[in-house]
Amino acid sequence: MANPFYLQEIPVDALFCNRIEELKELQSYAEARANVVIFSPRRYGKTSLVKRIQKNLSQKGAVTIFADFFGVASVDDVAARLAKAVFAVTHKNAPLWKKALRAIKSFRPVLKPEIDGTFTLSVEPSSIGTTGVNLLDETMGSLGEFIGSNRNLLVHIALDEFQEIVVLKEALKIEAVMRTNIQQHRASYFFIGSRRRVLLGIFNEQQRPFFQSAVNYPLKSLPADELEKFIIEQFRSGKIKCSPETARRLASVVKYHPYYSQKLGFFVFEIGGRVTEDSIDRALGKLLLSEKAVFEATTQGLTSQQRLLLHAIAMEPAKKILASSYIRKHGIGSIGGIQHALRLLEELDLVEKDGQTGCWNLVDPLFAVWLRSQTEEKII
Ligand SMILES: Nc1ncnc2c1ncn2[C@@H]1O[C@H](COP(=O)(O)OP(=O)(O)O)[C@@H](O)[C@H]1O
Ligand SMILES: [Mg+2]
């Protein structure tokens, strides 16, 4: 029996837990040609949700463009990714493809046949000499022309991990050029991102070009009862019995996290047999092991002070991190140093202050479990 849970990216037609309200709301924003900022911690399902929305929209005749800015290296790269996204979505539709070729003058598509009969698509800059912010301006202008050439169609553009543009040295100029162009486009843009502080800074700081130009849309974690039902249903489709109590346990171990519950379910299914507390515990061990490399890489990228602070918060989430008793107990250094480290950890979306309890906590519940396991050894 094939495993009904997904270790890799969930296909757009696979069973999806809940998000019915979000799908409806976001789809109507798109249809109203509104611009929306969608934010949440990593792996809450933003990308999968937007892909589903785009699938629905394109079934209704819209042109849906999806560009991912993750790891973007330069302004030219931003421009190239935008151009590529337009070619990628139009290449199967001759009239649209023609319009895209006519409108996008800054890049030309390169289609390379593969042995298996498929094609890979890349782009090459076509105009000689235009680079940097000018190239981006030209490409955004071309995109505007493409949108204008589809007057009767809805054009929806999703820019995933949009906050990544901020790491580029021309960030403010990029923001200005994009904003000026987008303002003239009769389309709906979704700006999606996980590093909430950085992303929201772009839209909510008064002196920035994108200030208040989009609807803020936080994507919450999944409701406990919906996730529980989803887990039971997934196991049932794989011919395995899972009681409501065990489903709840599975979901709560990973704090109802959309991705980790999917992945934990995957490992429990692999272990086989009925779902029990024991199989969940064993699967959790496998899950931690599979995430170890990511957690190690994340901690390695931090300074020792940031690492100490992260560790302290994982061990003991607290309201008053700057209290002398907390500082002494965890040996986390000077107040100035802690404040600085805290700001950076927040910017990286590693820690957050809970709006309700006022407690500082790790954003990623499994990362907290892993950090704690580094100091606590199980005594058998
Ligand atoms: N509503 C959901 N139902 C089922 N699985 C989900 C859901 N949301 C997220 N997931 C799981 O989490 C994974 C990561 O989601 P993704 O959309 O990449 O998150 P993000 O873009 O927020 O980082 C998906 O591939 C899927 O396995
Ligand atoms: Mg994503």
Short mmCIF file of C-alpha atoms in Angstrom, two decimals, residues 65-69 72 74-91 97 100-101 103-112 119-127 135-136 139 142:
data_model
loop_
_atom_site.label_atom_id
_atom_site.label_comp_id
_atom_site.label_asym_id
_atom_site.label_seq_id
_atom_site.Cartn_x
_atom_site.Cartn_y
_atom_site.Cartn_z
CA ILE A 65 2.23 33.27 -13.00
CA PHE A 66 4.35 31.86 -10.17
CA ALA A 67 7.87 33.10 -9.42
CA ASP A 68 9.93 31.91 -6.47
CA PHE A 69 12.53 34.36 -5.14
CA VAL A 72 17.78 35.08 -5.34
CA SER A 74 21.09 39.58 -7.89
CA VAL A 75 18.65 42.08 -9.44
CA ASP A 76 19.26 40.45 -12.82
CA ASP A 77 18.25 37.16 -11.24
CA VAL A 78 14.97 38.70 -9.97
CA ALA A 79 14.23 39.95 -13.49
CA ALA A 80 15.14 36.59 -15.05
CA ARG A 81 12.91 34.67 -12.64
CA LEU A 82 9.98 36.92 -13.49
CA ALA A 83 10.50 36.51 -17.24
CA LYS A 84 10.93 32.77 -16.88
CA ALA A 85 7.71 32.50 -14.88
CA VAL A 86 5.80 34.19 -17.72
CA PHE A 87 7.27 31.87 -20.35
CA ALA A 88 6.70 28.82 -18.16
CA VAL A 89 2.99 29.42 -17.88
CA THR A 90 2.39 30.43 -21.49
CA HIS A 91 4.46 27.89 -23.43
CA TRP A 97 3.06 32.27 -25.93
CA ALA A 100 4.60 36.67 -24.10
CA LEU A 101 7.30 36.63 -26.80
CA ALA A 103 5.83 41.60 -24.69
CA ILE A 104 8.93 40.30 -22.90
CA LYS A 105 11.75 42.01 -24.73
CA SER A 106 14.45 41.87 -22.07
CA PHE A 107 14.74 38.07 -22.09
CA ARG A 108 14.26 35.26 -24.56
CA PRO A 109 13.23 31.75 -23.61
CA VAL A 110 15.53 28.80 -24.17
CA LEU A 111 13.79 25.44 -24.41
CA LYS A 112 16.04 22.42 -24.13
CA PHE A 119 11.70 20.24 -22.03
CA THR A 120 13.58 22.42 -19.61
CA LEU A 121 13.06 26.14 -19.77
CA SER A 122 15.59 28.85 -19.01
CA VAL A 123 15.95 32.46 -20.12
CA GLU A 124 18.75 34.52 -21.63
CA PRO A 125 18.96 38.31 -21.54
CA SER A 126 18.30 39.62 -25.02
CA SER A 127 19.04 43.33 -24.96
CA LEU A 135 16.82 45.43 -16.50
CA LEU A 136 14.29 44.81 -13.75
CA THR A 139 11.16 43.39 -17.39
CA SER A 142 7.24 44.02 -20.28
#
